[in-house]
Amino acid sequence: MQNDTFFYKDTKRELDDIFCKAMEMKIFPGATVGISARDKEKRQLFLGNFGKMGTGKKYTLVSPGTIYDLASLTKPLVTTLSLLSLLSEQKISLDQGLGSCFDGVKKEKKEITIRHLLNHSSGLPDHRPYFKELVKIKEQERKRVLVQWILAEKAEPPGKMSIYSDLGFFILGEVIEKITGKPLNVFAKEKLYKHIESLDFKLGDEKKILCAATERCPWRKRVLQGEVHDQNTSAVGGVSGQAGLFGDVAGVLTFCEGILGQWKEREAPKEYDVGALKEALTRQKNSNNSTWGLGFDTPRDKDSSAGKYLSRLSAGHLGFTGTSFWIDPERDLIIVLLTNRIHPTSANNKIKEFRPLFHDTVVSSLGLI
């Protein structure tokens, strides 16, 4: 990808200013930014990098090729789109219940559908620290046992309320593996992003050194670099429906450009039906006033991390490690932000104030208000 410095000269100047201040405030040690906007009939691209890969002298400067733990960006970019692919092949239905996917599901859990799980309206809890017990179990048995534990959790009635649930997306990842007979990372690479080399799970040593550092993990007793931060995902081998994907800013931006092109019907997706994609990107009417589509989020009406300018039709997602993407079909705009705000500790939540400022700065500097 090449920067168009002329088109983005105001944006670059304003981003330099806010990122310099953000690093002074220790919101994150470094970041990369990707922007894709349409100028007449031509797409203009900007890649920016700021700061260092971690705190301390041993860490080098961030570059456009710096790899980040994408955390929950895994949910829309891998798990959701993999399910849409299976949907197009008629191997699943969005309204099939968990009883058709797993044996021994209790009556009240059988009513939970794939749609409920994608929409975070399954009633399942948000998170549980399963890793503490999982590590006591043989590695090859951990995913099977974790499915049993999640399905045994006390849950609210499905479809009645919105609870953002990592547990639900772990289940969705297992649905994909059960139907395809392949590990989630293998299926997704073959189906969705084989043309994007920088996106992958479970990195080798040659890529780990290109990764921004994340938390000094209290459980693993070390600073993580190129190793998935999410502890439950780590305990099951580094791949799950909720987390585990790594990538650089160009890789995420390229993936999002494909989604936007399909959304705007400039290109036809080969992997799934465009109608199903549009439904996933759209806030659902039955979601009890939540912002969720199917696997993708939409901006809140007030105090959104997407800022105040992106259209209400936009779709995107946040990652716990400090990552995000937003796609605005009205403005034909994509904004990707990759940071390691959890380095050296995930107790740092200052990015909450930075995210809307960042998105507003991009939109206003491009004259797209």
PDB file of N, CA and C in Angstrom, residues 194-274:
ATOM      1  N   LYS A 194      -6.441 -15.752   2.514  1.00  0.00           N
ATOM      2  CA  LYS A 194      -5.201 -16.390   2.060  1.00  0.00           C
ATOM      3  C   LYS A 194      -4.321 -15.430   1.257  1.00  0.00           C
ATOM      4  N   HIS A 195      -4.938 -14.352   0.735  1.00  0.00           N
ATOM      5  CA  HIS A 195      -4.187 -13.357  -0.046  1.00  0.00           C
ATOM      6  C   HIS A 195      -3.557 -12.291   0.849  1.00  0.00           C
ATOM      7  N   ILE A 196      -3.812 -12.352   2.149  1.00  0.00           N
ATOM      8  CA  ILE A 196      -3.266 -11.348   3.069  1.00  0.00           C
ATOM      9  C   ILE A 196      -2.282 -12.056   4.007  1.00  0.00           C
ATOM     10  N   GLU A 197      -1.022 -12.039   3.674  1.00  0.00           N
ATOM     11  CA  GLU A 197      -0.025 -12.830   4.398  1.00  0.00           C
ATOM     12  C   GLU A 197       0.150 -12.389   5.846  1.00  0.00           C
ATOM     13  N   SER A 198      -0.110 -11.122   6.133  1.00  0.00           N
ATOM     14  CA  SER A 198       0.183 -10.603   7.469  1.00  0.00           C
ATOM     15  C   SER A 198      -0.884 -10.959   8.508  1.00  0.00           C
ATOM     16  N   LEU A 199      -2.015 -11.528   8.083  1.00  0.00           N
ATOM     17  CA  LEU A 199      -3.055 -11.935   9.026  1.00  0.00           C
ATOM     18  C   LEU A 199      -2.906 -13.417   9.336  1.00  0.00           C
ATOM     19  N   ASP A 200      -2.809 -13.739  10.627  1.00  0.00           N
ATOM     20  CA  ASP A 200      -2.668 -15.153  10.986  1.00  0.00           C
ATOM     21  C   ASP A 200      -2.801 -15.344  12.491  1.00  0.00           C
ATOM     22  N   PHE A 201      -3.006 -16.570  12.888  1.00  0.00           N
ATOM     23  CA  PHE A 201      -2.977 -16.993  14.281  1.00  0.00           C
ATOM     24  C   PHE A 201      -1.620 -17.648  14.553  1.00  0.00           C
ATOM     25  N   LYS A 202      -1.280 -17.840  15.810  1.00  0.00           N
ATOM     26  CA  LYS A 202      -0.119 -18.628  16.243  1.00  0.00           C
ATOM     27  C   LYS A 202       1.125 -18.340  15.411  1.00  0.00           C
ATOM     28  N   LEU A 203       1.766 -17.234  15.708  1.00  0.00           N
ATOM     29  CA  LEU A 203       2.894 -16.757  14.914  1.00  0.00           C
ATOM     30  C   LEU A 203       4.166 -17.541  15.198  1.00  0.00           C
ATOM     31  N   GLY A 204       4.978 -17.679  14.160  1.00  0.00           N
ATOM     32  CA  GLY A 204       6.309 -18.246  14.335  1.00  0.00           C
ATOM     33  C   GLY A 204       7.276 -17.208  14.878  1.00  0.00           C
ATOM     34  N   ASP A 205       8.455 -17.651  15.258  1.00  0.00           N
ATOM     35  CA  ASP A 205       9.432 -16.756  15.894  1.00  0.00           C
ATOM     36  C   ASP A 205       9.812 -15.581  15.002  1.00  0.00           C
ATOM     37  N   GLU A 206       9.836 -15.804  13.665  1.00  0.00           N
ATOM     38  CA  GLU A 206      10.251 -14.737  12.761  1.00  0.00           C
ATOM     39  C   GLU A 206       9.239 -13.606  12.727  1.00  0.00           C
ATOM     40  N   LYS A 207       7.965 -13.899  13.041  1.00  0.00           N
ATOM     41  CA  LYS A 207       6.941 -12.858  13.094  1.00  0.00           C
ATOM     42  C   LYS A 207       6.755 -12.305  14.505  1.00  0.00           C
ATOM     43  N   LYS A 208       7.042 -13.100  15.506  1.00  0.00           N
ATOM     44  CA  LYS A 208       6.882 -12.620  16.884  1.00  0.00           C
ATOM     45  C   LYS A 208       7.742 -11.393  17.156  1.00  0.00           C
ATOM     46  N   ILE A 209       8.931 -11.357  16.574  1.00  0.00           N
ATOM     47  CA  ILE A 209       9.821 -10.223  16.841  1.00  0.00           C
ATOM     48  C   ILE A 209       9.311  -8.943  16.178  1.00  0.00           C
ATOM     49  N   LEU A 210       8.336  -9.076  15.268  1.00  0.00           N
ATOM     50  CA  LEU A 210       7.741  -7.909  14.619  1.00  0.00           C
ATOM     51  C   LEU A 210       6.521  -7.399  15.369  1.00  0.00           C
ATOM     52  N   CYS A 211       6.185  -8.046  16.486  1.00  0.00           N
ATOM     53  CA  CYS A 211       4.954  -7.731  17.209  1.00  0.00           C
ATOM     54  C   CYS A 211       5.169  -6.676  18.282  1.00  0.00           C
ATOM     55  N   ALA A 212       4.175  -5.819  18.421  1.00  0.00           N
ATOM     56  CA  ALA A 212       4.154  -4.900  19.557  1.00  0.00           C
ATOM     57  C   ALA A 212       3.909  -5.702  20.833  1.00  0.00           C
ATOM     58  N   ALA A 213       4.571  -5.297  21.896  1.00  0.00           N
ATOM     59  CA  ALA A 213       4.406  -5.987  23.179  1.00  0.00           C
ATOM     60  C   ALA A 213       3.032  -5.687  23.767  1.00  0.00           C
ATOM     61  N   THR A 214       2.478  -6.658  24.497  1.00  0.00           N
ATOM     62  CA  THR A 214       1.231  -6.402  25.216  1.00  0.00           C
ATOM     63  C   THR A 214       1.503  -6.477  26.719  1.00  0.00           C
ATOM     64  N   GLU A 215       0.631  -7.109  27.460  1.00  0.00           N
ATOM     65  CA  GLU A 215       0.683  -6.993  28.915  1.00  0.00           C
ATOM     66  C   GLU A 215       1.792  -7.838  29.557  1.00  0.00           C
ATOM     67  N   ARG A 216       2.266  -7.350  30.681  1.00  0.00           N
ATOM     68  CA  ARG A 216       3.059  -8.209  31.556  1.00  0.00           C
ATOM     69  C   ARG A 216       2.048  -9.097  32.269  1.00  0.00           C
ATOM     70  N   CYS A 217       1.838 -10.286  31.735  1.00  0.00           N
ATOM     71  CA  CYS A 217       0.723 -11.144  32.150  1.00  0.00           C
ATOM     72  C   CYS A 217       0.935 -11.698  33.550  1.00  0.00           C
ATOM     73  N   PRO A 218       0.025 -11.425  34.468  1.00  0.00           N
ATOM     74  CA  PRO A 218       0.171 -11.938  35.830  1.00  0.00           C
ATOM     75  C   PRO A 218       0.138 -13.460  35.901  1.00  0.00           C
ATOM     76  N   TRP A 219      -0.549 -14.073  34.943  1.00  0.00           N
ATOM     77  CA  TRP A 219      -0.686 -15.533  34.926  1.00  0.00           C
ATOM     78  C   TRP A 219       0.553 -16.201  34.334  1.00  0.00           C
ATOM     79  N   ARG A 220       1.047 -15.646  33.208  1.00  0.00           N
ATOM     80  CA  ARG A 220       2.202 -16.263  32.539  1.00  0.00           C
ATOM     81  C   ARG A 220       3.532 -15.711  33.018  1.00  0.00           C
ATOM     82  N   LYS A 221       3.477 -14.666  33.867  1.00  0.00           N
ATOM     83  CA  LYS A 221       4.669 -14.120  34.516  1.00  0.00           C
ATOM     84  C   LYS A 221       5.702 -13.576  33.527  1.00  0.00           C
ATOM     85  N   ARG A 222       5.222 -12.983  32.428  1.00  0.00           N
ATOM     86  CA  ARG A 222       6.146 -12.400  31.451  1.00  0.00           C
ATOM     87  C   ARG A 222       5.400 -11.380  30.600  1.00  0.00           C
ATOM     88  N   VAL A 223       6.165 -10.496  29.956  1.00  0.00           N
ATOM     89  CA  VAL A 223       5.587  -9.585  28.974  1.00  0.00           C
ATOM     90  C   VAL A 223       5.325 -10.384  27.705  1.00  0.00           C
ATOM     91  N   LEU A 224       4.134 -10.264  27.169  1.00  0.00           N
ATOM     92  CA  LEU A 224       3.757 -11.028  25.977  1.00  0.00           C
ATOM     93  C   LEU A 224       4.149 -10.263  24.717  1.00  0.00           C
ATOM     94  N   GLN A 225       4.698 -10.991  23.764  1.00  0.00           N
ATOM     95  CA  GLN A 225       5.049 -10.412  22.471  1.00  0.00           C
ATOM     96  C   GLN A 225       4.861 -11.488  21.402  1.00  0.00           C
ATOM     97  N   GLY A 226       3.838 -11.312  20.571  1.00  0.00           N
ATOM     98  CA  GLY A 226       3.537 -12.307  19.555  1.00  0.00           C
ATOM     99  C   GLY A 226       2.839 -13.525  20.095  1.00  0.00           C
ATOM    100  N   GLU A 227       2.308 -13.408  21.293  1.00  0.00           N
ATOM    101  CA  GLU A 227       1.597 -14.493  21.969  1.00  0.00           C
ATOM    102  C   GLU A 227       0.241 -13.940  22.388  1.00  0.00           C
ATOM    103  N   VAL A 228      -0.839 -14.652  22.078  1.00  0.00           N
ATOM    104  CA  VAL A 228      -2.172 -14.112  22.297  1.00  0.00           C
ATOM    105  C   VAL A 228      -2.373 -13.690  23.752  1.00  0.00           C
ATOM    106  N   HIS A 229      -2.927 -12.499  23.923  1.00  0.00           N
ATOM    107  CA  HIS A 229      -3.146 -11.982  25.270  1.00  0.00           C
ATOM    108  C   HIS A 229      -4.316 -12.665  25.960  1.00  0.00           C
ATOM    109  N   ASP A 230      -5.400 -12.901  25.242  1.00  0.00           N
ATOM    110  CA  ASP A 230      -6.592 -13.488  25.842  1.00  0.00           C
ATOM    111  C   ASP A 230      -6.249 -14.824  26.490  1.00  0.00           C
ATOM    112  N   GLN A 231      -6.497 -14.902  27.792  1.00  0.00           N
ATOM    113  CA  GLN A 231      -6.003 -16.049  28.555  1.00  0.00           C
ATOM    114  C   GLN A 231      -6.748 -17.343  28.258  1.00  0.00           C
ATOM    115  N   ASN A 232      -8.055 -17.261  28.062  1.00  0.00           N
ATOM    116  CA  ASN A 232      -8.796 -18.478  27.709  1.00  0.00           C
ATOM    117  C   ASN A 232      -8.372 -18.996  26.342  1.00  0.00           C
ATOM    118  N   THR A 233      -8.147 -18.078  25.395  1.00  0.00           N
ATOM    119  CA  THR A 233      -7.685 -18.485  24.065  1.00  0.00           C
ATOM    120  C   THR A 233      -6.303 -19.111  24.153  1.00  0.00           C
ATOM    121  N   SER A 234      -5.439 -18.528  24.964  1.00  0.00           N
ATOM    122  CA  SER A 234      -4.103 -19.095  25.151  1.00  0.00           C
ATOM    123  C   SER A 234      -4.184 -20.507  25.705  1.00  0.00           C
ATOM    124  N   ALA A 235      -5.082 -20.722  26.651  1.00  0.00           N
ATOM    125  CA  ALA A 235      -5.194 -22.031  27.310  1.00  0.00           C
ATOM    126  C   ALA A 235      -5.661 -23.132  26.362  1.00  0.00           C
ATOM    127  N   VAL A 236      -6.384 -22.746  25.287  1.00  0.00           N
ATOM    128  CA  VAL A 236      -6.848 -23.762  24.334  1.00  0.00           C
ATOM    129  C   VAL A 236      -5.963 -23.820  23.086  1.00  0.00           C
ATOM    130  N   GLY A 237      -4.787 -23.209  23.140  1.00  0.00           N
ATOM    131  CA  GLY A 237      -3.823 -23.361  22.062  1.00  0.00           C
ATOM    132  C   GLY A 237      -3.629 -22.170  21.160  1.00  0.00           C
ATOM    133  N   GLY A 238      -4.269 -21.021  21.471  1.00  0.00           N
ATOM    134  CA  GLY A 238      -4.030 -19.804  20.712  1.00  0.00           C
ATOM    135  C   GLY A 238      -5.037 -19.511  19.615  1.00  0.00           C
ATOM    136  N   VAL A 239      -6.032 -20.366  19.455  1.00  0.00           N
ATOM    137  CA  VAL A 239      -7.045 -20.153  18.415  1.00  0.00           C
ATOM    138  C   VAL A 239      -8.426 -20.320  19.026  1.00  0.00           C
ATOM    139  N   SER A 240      -9.274 -19.304  18.891  1.00  0.00           N
ATOM    140  CA  SER A 240     -10.662 -19.432  19.324  1.00  0.00           C
ATOM    141  C   SER A 240     -11.529 -18.491  18.504  1.00  0.00           C
ATOM    142  N   GLY A 241     -12.833 -18.646  18.662  1.00  0.00           N
ATOM    143  CA  GLY A 241     -13.756 -17.774  17.950  1.00  0.00           C
ATOM    144  C   GLY A 241     -13.810 -16.374  18.499  1.00  0.00           C
ATOM    145  N   GLN A 242     -13.206 -16.148  19.659  1.00  0.00           N
ATOM    146  CA  GLN A 242     -13.276 -14.837  20.295  1.00  0.00           C
ATOM    147  C   GLN A 242     -12.005 -14.020  20.128  1.00  0.00           C
ATOM    148  N   ALA A 243     -10.870 -14.658  19.915  1.00  0.00           N
ATOM    149  CA  ALA A 243      -9.588 -13.949  19.857  1.00  0.00           C
ATOM    150  C   ALA A 243      -8.537 -14.863  19.241  1.00  0.00           C
ATOM    151  N   GLY A 244      -7.349 -14.273  19.003  1.00  0.00           N
ATOM    152  CA  GLY A 244      -6.226 -15.064  18.514  1.00  0.00           C
ATOM    153  C   GLY A 244      -5.621 -14.571  17.221  1.00  0.00           C
ATOM    154  N   LEU A 245      -6.345 -13.702  16.481  1.00  0.00           N
ATOM    155  CA  LEU A 245      -5.838 -13.204  15.203  1.00  0.00           C
ATOM    156  C   LEU A 245      -4.811 -12.100  15.430  1.00  0.00           C
ATOM    157  N   PHE A 246      -3.716 -12.172  14.675  1.00  0.00           N
ATOM    158  CA  PHE A 246      -2.689 -11.126  14.656  1.00  0.00           C
ATOM    159  C   PHE A 246      -2.644 -10.519  13.260  1.00  0.00           C
ATOM    160  N   GLY A 247      -2.201  -9.266  13.179  1.00  0.00           N
ATOM    161  CA  GLY A 247      -2.046  -8.664  11.874  1.00  0.00           C
ATOM    162  C   GLY A 247      -1.457  -7.277  11.930  1.00  0.00           C
ATOM    163  N   ASP A 248      -1.034  -6.783  10.763  1.00  0.00           N
ATOM    164  CA  ASP A 248      -0.550  -5.406  10.686  1.00  0.00           C
ATOM    165  C   ASP A 248      -1.646  -4.521  10.100  1.00  0.00           C
ATOM    166  N   VAL A 249      -1.400  -3.230  10.085  1.00  0.00           N
ATOM    167  CA  VAL A 249      -2.454  -2.293   9.701  1.00  0.00           C
ATOM    168  C   VAL A 249      -2.847  -2.446   8.232  1.00  0.00           C
ATOM    169  N   ALA A 250      -1.886  -2.730   7.364  1.00  0.00           N
ATOM    170  CA  ALA A 250      -2.203  -2.905   5.951  1.00  0.00           C
ATOM    171  C   ALA A 250      -3.081  -4.126   5.732  1.00  0.00           C
ATOM    172  N   GLY A 251      -2.820  -5.188   6.493  1.00  0.00           N
ATOM    173  CA  GLY A 251      -3.628  -6.393   6.372  1.00  0.00           C
ATOM    174  C   GLY A 251      -5.066  -6.164   6.786  1.00  0.00           C
ATOM    175  N   VAL A 252      -5.264  -5.484   7.921  1.00  0.00           N
ATOM    176  CA  VAL A 252      -6.617  -5.198   8.386  1.00  0.00           C
ATOM    177  C   VAL A 252      -7.324  -4.257   7.420  1.00  0.00           C
ATOM    178  N   LEU A 253      -6.606  -3.233   6.943  1.00  0.00           N
ATOM    179  CA  LEU A 253      -7.208  -2.274   6.021  1.00  0.00           C
ATOM    180  C   LEU A 253      -7.621  -2.962   4.717  1.00  0.00           C
ATOM    181  N   THR A 254      -6.775  -3.846   4.206  1.00  0.00           N
ATOM    182  CA  THR A 254      -7.100  -4.585   2.985  1.00  0.00           C
ATOM    183  C   THR A 254      -8.343  -5.433   3.172  1.00  0.00           C
ATOM    184  N   PHE A 255      -8.432  -6.114   4.306  1.00  0.00           N
ATOM    185  CA  PHE A 255      -9.598  -6.940   4.615  1.00  0.00           C
ATOM    186  C   PHE A 255     -10.853  -6.070   4.653  1.00  0.00           C
ATOM    187  N   CYS A 256     -10.757  -4.930   5.320  1.00  0.00           N
ATOM    188  CA  CYS A 256     -11.912  -4.040   5.440  1.00  0.00           C
ATOM    189  C   CYS A 256     -12.301  -3.438   4.093  1.00  0.00           C
ATOM    190  N   GLU A 257     -11.320  -3.185   3.230  1.00  0.00           N
ATOM    191  CA  GLU A 257     -11.637  -2.676   1.900  1.00  0.00           C
ATOM    192  C   GLU A 257     -12.467  -3.684   1.106  1.00  0.00           C
ATOM    193  N   GLY A 258     -12.149  -4.970   1.286  1.00  0.00           N
ATOM    194  CA  GLY A 258     -12.949  -5.996   0.640  1.00  0.00           C
ATOM    195  C   GLY A 258     -14.385  -5.967   1.124  1.00  0.00           C
ATOM    196  N   ILE A 259     -14.563  -5.823   2.440  1.00  0.00           N
ATOM    197  CA  ILE A 259     -15.907  -5.766   3.010  1.00  0.00           C
ATOM    198  C   ILE A 259     -16.668  -4.553   2.490  1.00  0.00           C
ATOM    199  N   LEU A 260     -16.007  -3.384   2.474  1.00  0.00           N
ATOM    200  CA  LEU A 260     -16.670  -2.172   1.994  1.00  0.00           C
ATOM    201  C   LEU A 260     -17.047  -2.290   0.519  1.00  0.00           C
ATOM    202  N   GLY A 261     -16.142  -2.830  -0.281  1.00  0.00           N
ATOM    203  CA  GLY A 261     -16.432  -2.997  -1.697  1.00  0.00           C
ATOM    204  C   GLY A 261     -17.633  -3.899  -1.934  1.00  0.00           C
ATOM    205  N   GLN A 262     -17.747  -4.943  -1.136  1.00  0.00           N
ATOM    206  CA  GLN A 262     -18.892  -5.847  -1.239  1.00  0.00           C
ATOM    207  C   GLN A 262     -20.171  -5.172  -0.735  1.00  0.00           C
ATOM    208  N   TRP A 263     -20.049  -4.431   0.347  1.00  0.00           N
ATOM    209  CA  TRP A 263     -21.180  -3.718   0.929  1.00  0.00           C
ATOM    210  C   TRP A 263     -21.767  -2.717  -0.071  1.00  0.00           C
ATOM    211  N   LYS A 264     -20.870  -2.028  -0.789  1.00  0.00           N
ATOM    212  CA  LYS A 264     -21.290  -1.030  -1.772  1.00  0.00           C
ATOM    213  C   LYS A 264     -21.587  -1.653  -3.140  1.00  0.00           C
ATOM    214  N   GLU A 265     -21.449  -2.961  -3.230  1.00  0.00           N
ATOM    215  CA  GLU A 265     -21.726  -3.730  -4.448  1.00  0.00           C
ATOM    216  C   GLU A 265     -20.855  -3.321  -5.621  1.00  0.00           C
ATOM    217  N   ARG A 266     -19.625  -2.909  -5.301  1.00  0.00           N
ATOM    218  CA  ARG A 266     -18.650  -2.685  -6.361  1.00  0.00           C
ATOM    219  C   ARG A 266     -17.992  -3.999  -6.775  1.00  0.00           C
ATOM    220  N   GLU A 267     -18.069  -4.966  -5.881  1.00  0.00           N
ATOM    221  CA  GLU A 267     -17.543  -6.293  -6.174  1.00  0.00           C
ATOM    222  C   GLU A 267     -18.447  -7.337  -5.518  1.00  0.00           C
ATOM    223  N   ALA A 268     -18.460  -8.514  -6.080  1.00  0.00           N
ATOM    224  CA  ALA A 268     -19.312  -9.584  -5.554  1.00  0.00           C
ATOM    225  C   ALA A 268     -18.454 -10.531  -4.717  1.00  0.00           C
ATOM    226  N   PRO A 269     -18.843 -10.779  -3.480  1.00  0.00           N
ATOM    227  CA  PRO A 269     -18.058 -11.708  -2.655  1.00  0.00           C
ATOM    228  C   PRO A 269     -18.153 -13.130  -3.183  1.00  0.00           C
ATOM    229  N   LYS A 270     -17.040 -13.836  -3.131  1.00  0.00           N
ATOM    230  CA  LYS A 270     -17.017 -15.242  -3.532  1.00  0.00           C
ATOM    231  C   LYS A 270     -17.273 -16.162  -2.340  1.00  0.00           C
ATOM    232  N   GLU A 271     -17.034 -15.639  -1.152  1.00  0.00           N
ATOM    233  CA  GLU A 271     -17.041 -16.490   0.033  1.00  0.00           C
ATOM    234  C   GLU A 271     -18.412 -16.609   0.684  1.00  0.00           C
ATOM    235  N   TYR A 272     -19.282 -15.638   0.458  1.00  0.00           N
ATOM    236  CA  TYR A 272     -20.580 -15.612   1.127  1.00  0.00           C
ATOM    237  C   TYR A 272     -21.543 -14.752   0.317  1.00  0.00           C
ATOM    238  N   ASP A 273     -22.801 -14.762   0.693  1.00  0.00           N
ATOM    239  CA  ASP A 273     -23.829 -14.001  -0.004  1.00  0.00           C
ATOM    240  C   ASP A 273     -23.804 -12.547   0.454  1.00  0.00           C
ATOM    241  N   VAL A 274     -23.874 -11.613  -0.488  1.00  0.00           N
ATOM    242  CA  VAL A 274     -23.791 -10.203  -0.136  1.00  0.00           C
ATOM    243  C   VAL A 274     -24.971  -9.775   0.738  1.00  0.00           C
TER     244      VAL A 274
END
